[in-house]
Coordinates of C-alpha atoms in Angstrom, one line a residue:
Chain A
M1 CA -12.6 40.9 -26.3
Q2 CA -9.2 41.8 -26.8
D3 CA -9.2 44.1 -24.1
E4 CA -11.1 41.2 -21.3
A5 CA -8.8 40.1 -18.5
L6 CA -10.9 37.6 -16.8
R7 CA -14.4 36.6 -17.6
I8 CA -16.1 33.8 -14.7
E9 CA -19.4 32.8 -15.9
D10 CA -21.9 30.6 -13.8
L11 CA -19.1 29.2 -11.8
H12 CA -19.9 26.9 -8.8
L13 CA -18.1 25.1 -6.4
T14 CA -18.5 22.9 -3.9
Y15 CA -16.4 21.7 -0.6
R16 CA -15.7 18.4 -2.6
G17 CA -13.9 20.5 -5.7
L18 CA -12.1 22.7 -3.0
S19 CA -9.4 20.0 -2.5
G20 CA -9.0 20.3 -6.6
T21 CA -5.8 19.6 -8.2
A22 CA -3.9 17.3 -6.0
F23 CA -0.1 17.0 -7.9
S24 CA 0.4 13.1 -6.7
K25 CA -2.9 12.1 -8.8
P26 CA -3.0 12.1 -12.6
G27 CA -4.6 15.4 -14.4
A28 CA -7.3 13.1 -15.6
Y29 CA -8.4 12.1 -12.3
G30 CA -9.3 15.0 -10.7
F31 CA -11.2 16.1 -13.6
F32 CA -13.5 12.9 -13.3
S33 CA -13.6 12.8 -10.0
T34 CA -15.2 16.0 -9.6
I35 CA -17.7 15.8 -12.3
Q36 CA -19.4 13.0 -10.6
Q37 CA -22.1 14.5 -8.7
H38 CA -22.8 13.6 -4.8
D39 CA -26.4 14.5 -3.5
D40 CA -24.6 15.6 -0.3
D41 CA -22.3 18.0 -1.6
A42 CA -22.5 21.3 -0.1
E43 CA -22.3 24.0 -2.1
L44 CA -19.6 27.1 -1.6
I45 CA -20.4 29.1 -4.1
S46 CA -23.4 29.1 -6.4
G47 CA -23.7 31.1 -9.2
A48 CA -20.7 33.5 -9.7
N49 CA -20.4 35.8 -12.5
L50 CA -18.0 38.1 -13.2
S51 CA -16.1 40.2 -16.1
L52 CA -12.4 41.8 -15.3
K53 CA -11.0 44.2 -18.1
R54 CA -7.1 44.8 -18.3
G55 CA -5.6 47.2 -16.2
E56 CA -8.6 47.3 -14.1
T57 CA -8.8 46.8 -10.8
L58 CA -11.3 44.8 -8.6
C59 CA -12.0 44.8 -5.1
I60 CA -14.1 41.4 -3.6
G61 CA -15.3 42.0 -0.2
G62 CA -18.0 39.9 2.3
P63 CA -18.1 38.5 5.5
S64 CA -15.3 35.9 6.3
G65 CA -16.1 32.4 5.6
Q66 CA -17.8 33.4 2.4
G67 CA -15.6 31.7 0.0
K68 CA -14.1 34.7 -1.3
S69 CA -10.1 32.9 -0.9
A70 CA -11.9 29.4 -2.6
L71 CA -12.9 31.9 -5.6
L72 CA -9.5 33.2 -5.9
R73 CA -8.1 29.7 -5.4
V74 CA -10.6 28.8 -8.6
I75 CA -9.8 31.7 -10.8
A76 CA -5.8 30.6 -10.0
G77 CA -6.7 27.1 -10.9
L78 CA -5.6 25.4 -7.5
A79 CA -9.5 24.4 -6.9
R80 CA -11.7 22.7 -9.0
P81 CA -15.4 23.8 -10.2
S82 CA -18.1 22.0 -10.1
S83 CA -19.5 23.9 -13.0
G84 CA -19.6 27.2 -14.9
R85 CA -16.6 28.5 -17.7
V86 CA -13.6 30.3 -17.0
F87 CA -11.9 32.7 -19.4
Y88 CA -8.3 34.3 -19.9
F89 CA -7.6 36.9 -21.6
G90 CA -10.9 35.7 -24.1
E91 CA -9.4 32.1 -23.7
Y92 CA -11.3 29.3 -22.2
I93 CA -9.7 26.6 -21.1
P94 CA -11.6 23.3 -20.9
P95 CA -12.0 21.8 -17.0
E96 CA -9.5 19.0 -18.1
R97 CA -7.0 21.4 -18.4
L98 CA -7.4 23.7 -16.0
T99 CA -5.0 23.3 -13.4
A100 CA -2.8 25.8 -11.7
L101 CA 0.1 25.3 -14.0
E102 CA -1.6 26.0 -17.1
V103 CA -3.3 29.4 -15.5
A104 CA 0.1 30.0 -14.9
K105 CA 1.4 30.4 -18.1
R106 CA -1.1 32.9 -19.1
Q107 CA 1.0 35.1 -16.5
V108 CA -1.6 35.1 -13.7
G109 CA 0.0 35.1 -10.4
L110 CA -1.6 35.0 -6.9
V111 CA -0.1 36.4 -3.2
F112 CA -0.8 34.1 -1.2
Q113 CA -2.7 35.0 2.6
N114 CA 0.2 33.4 4.2
G115 CA 2.8 34.5 1.7
A116 CA 3.9 31.1 1.4
L117 CA 7.7 31.7 0.5
I118 CA 9.9 28.5 0.2
S119 CA 11.3 28.0 4.0
N120 CA 14.7 26.9 2.9
L121 CA 15.3 29.2 0.2
R122 CA 16.4 32.7 1.2
V123 CA 14.9 35.9 -0.2
R124 CA 16.7 36.6 -3.1
D125 CA 16.6 33.1 -3.9
N126 CA 12.7 33.0 -3.4
I127 CA 12.0 36.0 -6.1
A128 CA 14.5 34.6 -8.2
L129 CA 13.5 31.2 -8.7
P130 CA 10.4 31.6 -11.0
L131 CA 12.2 33.8 -13.1
R132 CA 15.4 31.4 -13.3
Y133 CA 13.2 28.0 -13.6
H134 CA 11.5 30.1 -16.6
K135 CA 14.7 31.5 -17.4
K136 CA 13.8 35.3 -17.8
G137 CA 16.9 36.8 -19.1
S138 CA 20.2 36.3 -18.5
A139 CA 21.7 36.3 -15.0
E140 CA 22.5 39.7 -14.5
E141 CA 18.6 40.4 -16.5
I142 CA 17.8 38.0 -13.3
E143 CA 19.8 40.0 -10.9
E144 CA 18.5 43.5 -11.8
K145 CA 15.2 42.6 -11.4
I146 CA 15.0 41.1 -8.3
N147 CA 16.8 44.1 -6.8
M148 CA 14.2 46.2 -8.5
A149 CA 11.4 44.2 -6.8
L150 CA 13.2 44.3 -3.5
D151 CA 13.7 48.2 -3.7
L152 CA 9.6 48.4 -4.6
M153 CA 8.1 46.7 -1.6
R154 CA 11.2 47.9 0.6
V155 CA 12.7 44.8 1.4
R156 CA 16.0 45.1 0.3
D157 CA 17.7 45.1 3.7
C158 CA 16.4 41.2 4.5
A159 CA 17.7 40.0 0.9
N160 CA 20.1 37.5 2.5
M161 CA 17.4 36.2 5.3
F162 CA 15.4 32.8 5.4
P163 CA 11.7 33.6 5.1
H164 CA 11.1 32.3 8.8
Q165 CA 13.1 35.2 9.9
L166 CA 11.0 37.8 8.7
S167 CA 7.8 38.8 10.0
V168 CA 4.7 37.9 8.7
G169 CA 3.8 41.9 7.1
M170 CA 7.5 41.4 5.6
Q171 CA 6.9 38.1 4.3
K172 CA 3.4 39.4 2.3
R173 CA 5.9 42.3 1.2
V174 CA 8.2 39.8 -0.5
A175 CA 5.3 37.4 -1.8
I176 CA 4.4 40.3 -3.6
A177 CA 7.4 41.2 -5.1
R178 CA 8.0 37.9 -6.1
S179 CA 4.7 38.1 -7.8
W180 CA 5.3 41.3 -9.5
A181 CA 8.9 40.3 -10.7
M182 CA 7.0 37.8 -12.8
D183 CA 5.2 40.4 -14.9
P184 CA 1.8 39.1 -14.6
M185 CA -1.1 40.2 -16.7
L186 CA -3.3 39.4 -14.0
L187 CA -2.5 39.2 -10.5
L188 CA -4.7 38.1 -7.4
M189 CA -3.8 39.2 -4.1
D190 CA -5.4 37.5 -1.3
E191 CA -5.5 39.9 1.8
P192 CA -2.6 41.9 0.7
T193 CA -3.4 44.6 3.4
A194 CA -3.7 42.2 6.2
G195 CA -0.6 42.1 8.7
L196 CA 0.7 45.3 7.2
D197 CA 1.2 48.5 9.2
N198 CA -0.4 51.7 8.0
Y199 CA 3.0 52.9 6.6
N200 CA 3.6 50.2 4.4
R201 CA 0.0 49.7 3.5
R202 CA 0.0 53.3 2.4
N203 CA 3.1 52.2 0.2
L204 CA 1.2 49.5 -1.0
L205 CA -1.2 51.1 -2.7
P206 CA 0.8 53.4 -5.0
L207 CA 2.5 50.4 -6.0
I208 CA -0.8 48.6 -6.8
D209 CA -2.0 52.1 -8.8
N210 CA 1.3 51.9 -10.3
M211 CA 0.9 48.4 -11.7
R212 CA -2.3 49.0 -13.0
T213 CA -1.4 51.9 -15.0
L214 CA 2.0 51.6 -16.4
F215 CA 2.0 47.4 -16.8
K216 CA -1.4 47.3 -17.8
T217 CA -2.0 44.7 -15.0
S218 CA -5.6 43.4 -14.1
I219 CA -6.1 43.1 -10.0
I220 CA -8.2 41.3 -7.8
I221 CA -8.2 41.9 -4.2
I222 CA -9.5 39.9 -1.8
T223 CA -9.9 42.2 1.4
H224 CA -11.6 42.9 4.4
D225 CA -10.2 46.2 4.3
L226 CA -13.0 48.1 2.1
M227 CA -11.2 51.5 2.0
I228 CA -8.9 50.3 -0.5
A229 CA -11.7 50.3 -3.1
K230 CA -11.5 54.4 -2.0
E231 CA -8.2 54.7 -2.0
L232 CA -8.1 52.7 -5.3
G233 CA -11.0 54.1 -6.8
C234 CA -11.8 51.1 -7.7
N235 CA -15.0 48.7 -8.1
L236 CA -16.2 46.9 -5.4
C237 CA -18.4 43.2 -5.5
F238 CA -19.1 41.0 -2.7
L239 CA -19.6 37.3 -2.0
Y240 CA -23.1 37.3 -0.4
H241 CA -24.9 34.4 0.5
K242 CA -23.3 32.0 -2.2
K243 CA -23.6 34.5 -4.9
L244 CA -21.2 37.4 -6.3
T245 CA -22.9 40.8 -6.8
E246 CA -22.6 43.0 -9.7
P247 CA -19.7 45.5 -8.9
H248 CA -20.1 49.1 -8.0
S249 CA -18.5 52.1 -6.8
F250 CA -17.4 52.3 -3.3
D251 CA -19.9 55.2 -2.9
Y252 CA -22.6 53.0 -4.6
W253 CA -22.5 50.6 -1.9
L254 CA -22.1 53.4 0.7
N255 CA -25.4 54.9 0.3
A256 CA -26.9 51.7 -1.4
D257 CA -30.0 50.5 0.4
N258 CA -29.5 46.9 0.7
D259 CA -28.6 43.9 3.5
I260 CA -24.9 44.6 2.4
S261 CA -24.6 47.7 2.7
K262 CA -26.4 47.5 6.0
V263 CA -23.9 44.6 7.7
L264 CA -20.9 45.9 5.7
F265 CA -20.8 49.5 5.6
R266 CA -22.6 50.7 8.6
D267 CA -18.9 51.4 10.6
L268 CA -17.8 53.1 7.6
R269 CA -21.3 55.2 7.8
T270 CA -21.4 56.5 11.1
S271 CA -17.5 57.5 10.7
G272 CA -18.5 59.3 8.0
Chain B
M1 CA -22.9 8.3 -12.2
E2 CA -25.4 8.7 -15.6
N3 CA -25.0 12.1 -15.1
A4 CA -21.4 12.4 -14.8
E5 CA -21.1 10.0 -18.0
E6 CA -23.3 12.2 -19.9
R7 CA -21.6 15.3 -19.2
I8 CA -17.9 14.3 -20.3
G9 CA -20.2 12.1 -23.2
A10 CA -18.9 8.8 -21.9
S11 CA -22.2 7.6 -22.4
R12 CA -21.6 7.8 -26.7
L13 CA -18.7 6.2 -26.3
T14 CA -18.4 2.9 -28.4
L15 CA -17.9 -0.6 -26.3
V16 CA -14.3 -0.6 -26.7
G17 CA -14.1 3.0 -26.1
K18 CA -16.3 2.4 -22.9
I19 CA -14.3 -0.9 -22.0
F20 CA -11.1 1.1 -22.2
H21 CA -13.0 4.5 -19.9
H22 CA -13.7 2.0 -17.3
L23 CA -10.1 0.5 -17.4
G24 CA -8.4 3.6 -17.0
M25 CA -10.8 4.9 -14.3
F26 CA -10.1 1.5 -12.6
F27 CA -6.5 2.4 -12.6
M28 CA -6.4 6.0 -11.8
T29 CA -8.5 5.4 -9.1
R30 CA -6.2 2.8 -7.2
T31 CA -2.7 3.7 -5.7
L32 CA -0.6 1.9 -7.4
G33 CA -1.8 3.4 -10.6
Q34 CA -1.2 7.0 -9.2
Q35 CA 2.1 6.4 -8.1
V36 CA 3.2 4.9 -11.7
C37 CA 1.9 7.5 -13.4
L38 CA 3.3 9.9 -10.8
F39 CA 6.8 8.0 -12.1
F40 CA 6.0 8.5 -15.6
R41 CA 5.0 12.3 -15.0
A42 CA 8.1 12.9 -13.5
I43 CA 10.0 11.2 -16.0
A44 CA 8.3 12.9 -18.5
S45 CA 9.2 16.3 -16.8
I46 CA 12.6 16.1 -17.2
F47 CA 12.5 16.6 -21.0
S48 CA 10.4 19.8 -20.7
K49 CA 10.6 23.1 -22.3
T50 CA 12.0 25.0 -19.1
R51 CA 14.7 22.3 -18.8
S52 CA 18.1 23.4 -17.2
F53 CA 21.0 21.2 -17.5
K54 CA 22.8 23.5 -14.6
T55 CA 19.9 23.7 -11.7
D56 CA 18.6 19.9 -13.0
S57 CA 22.2 18.7 -12.5
R58 CA 23.0 20.7 -8.9
N59 CA 19.6 19.2 -7.3
I60 CA 19.8 16.1 -8.7
I61 CA 23.6 15.7 -6.7
L62 CA 22.3 17.5 -4.0
Q63 CA 19.7 15.2 -3.3
T64 CA 22.4 11.9 -4.3
F65 CA 24.7 13.3 -1.8
F66 CA 21.9 13.9 0.8
T67 CA 20.2 10.3 0.0
G68 CA 23.8 8.2 -0.1
V69 CA 26.6 9.4 1.0
E70 CA 24.8 10.8 4.6
I71 CA 24.0 7.3 5.0
F72 CA 27.3 5.7 4.5
P73 CA 28.5 5.2 8.3
I74 CA 25.5 3.3 9.2
L75 CA 25.1 1.2 6.2
F76 CA 29.3 0.5 6.1
I77 CA 28.9 -0.7 9.7
V78 CA 25.2 -2.6 8.9
A79 CA 27.2 -4.2 5.6
T80 CA 30.5 -4.9 7.4
L81 CA 29.2 -7.2 10.5
F82 CA 26.2 -8.3 8.0
G83 CA 29.0 -9.5 5.6
A84 CA 31.3 -11.0 9.1
V85 CA 28.3 -12.9 9.9
V86 CA 27.4 -14.2 6.4
I87 CA 31.0 -15.6 6.1
V88 CA 31.5 -17.3 9.3
E89 CA 27.9 -18.7 9.1
V90 CA 28.8 -20.3 5.6
M91 CA 32.0 -21.2 5.6
T92 CA 31.3 -23.4 9.3
L93 CA 27.9 -24.8 8.0
M94 CA 28.8 -25.7 4.5
G95 CA 32.3 -27.0 5.6
K96 CA 30.5 -29.3 8.1
M97 CA 28.2 -30.5 5.5
G98 CA 31.1 -31.3 3.0
F99 CA 29.9 -28.3 0.6
D100 CA 32.8 -26.7 0.5
D101 CA 32.3 -25.7 -3.5
V102 CA 29.3 -24.1 -2.9
V103 CA 30.6 -21.3 -0.8
G104 CA 31.0 -18.8 -3.4
N105 CA 27.3 -19.5 -4.9
L106 CA 25.7 -19.2 -1.5
M107 CA 27.8 -15.4 -0.9
V108 CA 26.9 -14.3 -4.0
V109 CA 23.3 -15.2 -3.8
V110 CA 22.8 -14.0 -0.6
I111 CA 24.6 -11.0 -0.4
I112 CA 25.2 -9.8 -4.1
R113 CA 21.7 -11.6 -5.7
E114 CA 19.3 -10.7 -2.8
L115 CA 19.7 -9.3 0.9
G116 CA 22.6 -6.1 -0.4
P117 CA 20.1 -4.6 -2.1
I118 CA 17.0 -5.1 -0.5
L119 CA 19.0 -4.0 2.7
T120 CA 20.3 -0.8 1.3
A121 CA 17.0 0.0 0.2
F122 CA 15.2 -0.8 3.7
L123 CA 18.0 1.6 5.0
I124 CA 17.7 4.0 2.6
A125 CA 14.2 4.0 2.6
G126 CA 13.9 4.5 6.7
R127 CA 16.1 7.4 6.0
S128 CA 16.2 8.9 2.9
G129 CA 12.4 8.2 2.0
S130 CA 10.8 8.9 5.1
S131 CA 12.7 12.3 5.2
L132 CA 11.6 13.7 1.9
T133 CA 7.9 12.8 2.7
T134 CA 8.4 15.0 5.8
Y135 CA 10.3 17.7 3.7
V136 CA 7.6 17.4 0.8
G137 CA 4.8 16.9 2.9
S138 CA 5.3 20.1 5.2
M139 CA 5.6 22.1 2.1
V140 CA 2.3 20.8 1.1
I141 CA 1.2 22.2 4.6
N142 CA 2.6 25.6 4.1
S143 CA 0.9 25.7 0.9
E144 CA 4.5 25.9 -0.9
V145 CA 3.7 24.0 -3.3
D146 CA 0.3 25.5 -4.3
A147 CA 2.9 28.8 -4.5
L148 CA 5.2 26.8 -6.5
A149 CA 2.6 26.0 -9.3
T150 CA 1.0 29.3 -9.3
M151 CA 4.3 30.6 -10.5
G152 CA 4.2 28.1 -13.1
V153 CA 6.8 26.2 -11.5
D154 CA 6.0 22.2 -11.6
P155 CA 6.1 20.6 -8.3
I156 CA 6.7 17.2 -10.2
R157 CA 9.8 18.4 -11.7
Y158 CA 11.2 20.6 -8.9
L159 CA 10.2 18.6 -6.3
V160 CA 9.7 14.9 -7.3
M161 CA 12.3 14.5 -10.2
P162 CA 15.6 15.2 -8.4
G163 CA 14.6 13.3 -6.0
L164 CA 13.7 10.1 -8.1
I165 CA 17.0 10.7 -10.5
G166 CA 19.2 11.1 -7.0
G167 CA 17.8 8.9 -5.3
S168 CA 18.2 5.9 -7.6
I169 CA 22.0 7.1 -8.5
A170 CA 22.3 6.9 -4.7
T171 CA 20.7 3.6 -4.2
L172 CA 22.9 2.4 -7.0
I173 CA 26.0 3.3 -5.4
M174 CA 25.1 2.5 -2.2
T175 CA 24.6 -1.0 -3.1
I176 CA 27.6 -2.0 -4.5
F177 CA 29.1 -0.5 -1.9
F178 CA 27.4 -2.6 0.0
S179 CA 28.1 -5.4 -1.4
G180 CA 32.2 -4.7 -1.5
S181 CA 32.0 -4.0 1.9
A182 CA 29.7 -6.9 3.1
I183 CA 32.6 -9.6 1.3
G184 CA 36.0 -7.2 1.8
A185 CA 35.7 -5.7 5.5
G186 CA 33.3 -8.5 6.1
F187 CA 36.3 -10.7 5.2
L188 CA 38.7 -8.6 7.4
I189 CA 36.3 -8.7 10.5
T190 CA 36.2 -12.1 10.2
K191 CA 39.8 -12.7 10.2
A192 CA 39.9 -10.8 13.5
A193 CA 37.5 -12.9 14.9
I194 CA 39.8 -16.1 13.8
F195 CA 42.8 -14.6 15.5
L196 CA 41.4 -13.2 18.4
T197 CA 39.5 -16.3 19.3
G198 CA 42.3 -18.4 18.3
N199 CA 40.5 -19.9 15.8
A200 CA 38.0 -21.8 18.1
L201 CA 35.5 -22.2 14.8
N202 CA 38.8 -24.4 13.1
L203 CA 37.5 -22.1 9.8
Q204 CA 40.4 -22.3 7.1
L205 CA 40.0 -18.9 5.6
T206 CA 41.9 -17.6 3.3
W207 CA 41.3 -14.4 0.6
D208 CA 42.3 -16.3 -2.5
Y209 CA 40.0 -18.7 -1.7
L210 CA 37.1 -16.7 -0.8
S211 CA 37.5 -14.5 -4.0
N212 CA 37.8 -17.3 -6.2
E213 CA 35.1 -18.8 -5.0
I214 CA 32.8 -15.8 -5.4
L215 CA 34.3 -14.4 -8.8
K216 CA 33.9 -18.4 -9.8
A217 CA 29.8 -18.1 -8.8
L218 CA 29.2 -14.5 -11.0
T219 CA 26.8 -14.6 -13.8
T220 CA 26.5 -11.9 -16.6
M221 CA 22.5 -12.0 -15.2
D222 CA 24.6 -11.1 -11.6
F223 CA 25.7 -8.0 -13.5
V224 CA 22.9 -6.8 -15.2
L225 CA 20.4 -7.2 -11.6
I226 CA 23.1 -5.5 -9.8
V227 CA 22.1 -2.3 -11.5
V228 CA 18.5 -3.1 -12.2
K229 CA 17.5 -4.1 -8.8
P230 CA 18.8 -1.0 -6.8
L231 CA 17.6 1.5 -9.7
V232 CA 14.2 0.2 -9.2
F233 CA 14.2 -0.1 -6.0
G234 CA 15.3 3.3 -5.7
C235 CA 12.5 4.4 -7.8
I236 CA 10.1 2.7 -5.9
I237 CA 11.6 4.5 -2.2
T238 CA 11.4 8.0 -4.0
T239 CA 8.2 7.8 -5.7
N240 CA 6.3 6.4 -3.0
A241 CA 8.3 8.9 -1.0
C242 CA 6.7 11.9 -2.7
Y243 CA 3.2 10.5 -3.9
Q244 CA 2.4 10.0 0.3
A245 CA 3.9 13.3 0.5
L246 CA 1.5 15.3 -2.2
N247 CA -1.4 13.3 -1.2
I248 CA -1.9 14.8 2.1
A249 CA -4.9 17.7 2.4
H250 CA -4.2 20.0 4.4
D251 CA -3.8 18.8 7.7
V252 CA -0.8 18.8 10.4
R253 CA -1.5 15.6 11.7
Q254 CA -1.3 13.8 8.2
V255 CA 2.6 14.3 8.1
P256 CA 3.4 11.3 10.5
K257 CA 1.1 9.6 9.2
A258 CA 2.1 9.9 5.8
T259 CA 5.9 9.4 6.4
S260 CA 5.4 6.1 8.3
R261 CA 2.9 4.8 5.4
S262 CA 5.9 6.1 3.3
V263 CA 8.2 3.6 4.5
I264 CA 5.6 0.6 5.3
K265 CA 4.8 0.6 1.8
S266 CA 8.3 1.3 0.8
F267 CA 9.3 -1.9 2.5
L268 CA 6.2 -4.0 0.6
Y269 CA 6.6 -2.3 -3.1
I270 CA 10.6 -3.5 -2.7
V271 CA 10.0 -7.2 -1.6
C272 CA 7.2 -7.3 -4.2
A273 CA 9.5 -6.4 -7.4
D274 CA 12.2 -8.8 -5.5
V275 CA 10.3 -11.5 -6.3
V276 CA 9.1 -10.1 -9.6
L277 CA 13.0 -9.3 -10.2
S278 CA 14.0 -12.9 -8.8
L279 CA 11.9 -14.4 -11.4
F280 CA 14.6 -13.7 -13.7
Y281 CA 17.1 -15.9 -12.1
F282 CA 14.3 -18.6 -12.3
F283 CA 14.1 -18.7 -16.3
D284 CA 18.0 -18.5 -15.9
Y285 CA 18.4 -22.0 -13.9
F286 CA 15.5 -23.4 -16.3
N287 CA 17.6 -22.7 -19.2
E288 CA 20.5 -23.7 -17.5
L289 CA 18.4 -26.8 -16.4
S290 CA 17.5 -27.8 -19.8
R291 CA 20.4 -27.0 -21.3
I292 CA 22.4 -30.1 -19.4
I293 CA 19.4 -32.2 -20.1

C-alpha cells in the first residue's frame, strides 16, 4: 500500500453533507449532525469507489450537475460524506476528524473553480500566505519559491496586483501557482482549463505532466475538457447517475459501446 | 435517531455517559454553546504549532488600530457631550436635593461603572463588529475561507483570533479613553456652558471639587472591573461577529442579515454580561452592609 495516494471506499454523499464542516461550529457537531439519517435526504453520490496511485493522474468527467465538484470537496475535507471511507496515502481519517485542516496536513492541495484568492492580498502575498504560515523555510527560500511559482504559471508581471485586477484565467493560474508552491502530494483541480485560452491551456498541460513525473504528485482533474485526458495520457472515469465508473483510457471510452460514450463522446467521434 | 446512536456506539454507553452525551449535544446545538466553543478555539489557536510572533502581533496591531483608533473621533465627541450632560444633571439635581456628598459616587456609578463601558461597547459593536462580520462573511461567500482551510491555514486562527485579541484590547483602551474624556472634557464643556450662559444654572463647579469627589468614590472593585468589563465585552463583540459571519451558508443575501444579527445580538449579550458583572458590586455592597451592621 506504499504507492497508494488515495482510496475511496463506498462513498455516499447527501445534499445535507454538502454544507460540510462549518468553521463556526465545533468539529463534533458536524459529525453528529451528519450521521443522523433523515428520510428526505436525497443522495448526490451513492457508492463511489476510487483508487489512485502515487504519481498517477486521473480525470473525472461527466455531465454538469452530477456532483463532480462535490466529490472533490469531499476528498479535500470540505464536505462530509454520510458514509464511506477515504484513505489518504494509506491512512484512514475517521469521520469525526475529517476536516479540511486535517486533510491539508497530508499535503493535499485544492484548486478552486473560481481561484478563491484572498482578495485583500496581492498576488505575491497570496502565494506566500500558506508558505509563511507553515514556515516553509527562511524568507529568502520563500521568496525564491514564490518567484519560481510565478514564473511557472507566467504570472510574474502581475505579482504586485490585487486579484480583482486580474482576469478569471489569470486568477486561476495564480491559484494553481499557490497550490503548486505548497509541494502537494495530491493535487485536486476543479476545471483547471476552463477560462484559459488555448495558449495557456497548452502551457498548463506540460506543467501538470512535469509535476507528475518530477515530483511524483498525484493529480485528480475535474473537467469537461475530455481532450486533457488524451493529451496527458491518463485515465478517465465518469460520475454518471450517482455512480463513479471504473477508470479507463481515453481510447477505451471513445470506442466503448455504453451510455456514457454515446452521450459524451459523440462529438469527438464524429470529428475524428 | 436510533440508527445514528448505534453507529456512533451511543447505545452502548453507560447511564452517566449517556447523560454527558446528551448534555454535550444540547450544548453544541445551541447558538450560545457554539459561540463559547468558537471563543475557546480561538484562544487555543494562539498556542498552535504554527504560531509566529511577528505575523500574529502584526495582525493583532492592525486589528487594534482598525477597531480602536479609527473610531476615536466619534467616541471622543460622544463621551464629551455625554459627560457634560451627566455632570450638569447630577450637580443641579443633587445640589437642589441637598445630596452634595454623593455627587462623586453618582459620577462613578454612571460613567465609570456602567455607561462608559456599555456605550463604548455599543459603538464598537456597531462599527467594528459589523465590519468584521461583513469582511469575514464576504470571504465565506467567495469560498476564500474554504481555500484557506485547504491550504492548511486555520481560518479561526487567521481570521477570528486577531479580531478577538485586537478587539478586546481596543475596547479596553477605548473604555478608559471614554471615561477619561467624559470626566475631563465633559468638565471643560460644562465650564464653557456655565461661562456662556452666565451661570444660569447657579452651579459652583471646580475641578478640585469634582476630582476629589470622584477619587473618594472609587473603590478597588472599580479598578478591577474597568479592566474586566471591556475585555469581556470585546470578546463578546468579536466572537459574536465572527460566529455570525462564519455561519453564512453560501448565499449573498445572508451577509446583511448576518451583519444586523451580529450587531443586535452583541447589544443583547453585552447587556446580559453587564448584569452578571454587576453582581460583583452587589456582593461588595452586601459585604459592606454586613460589616456596618
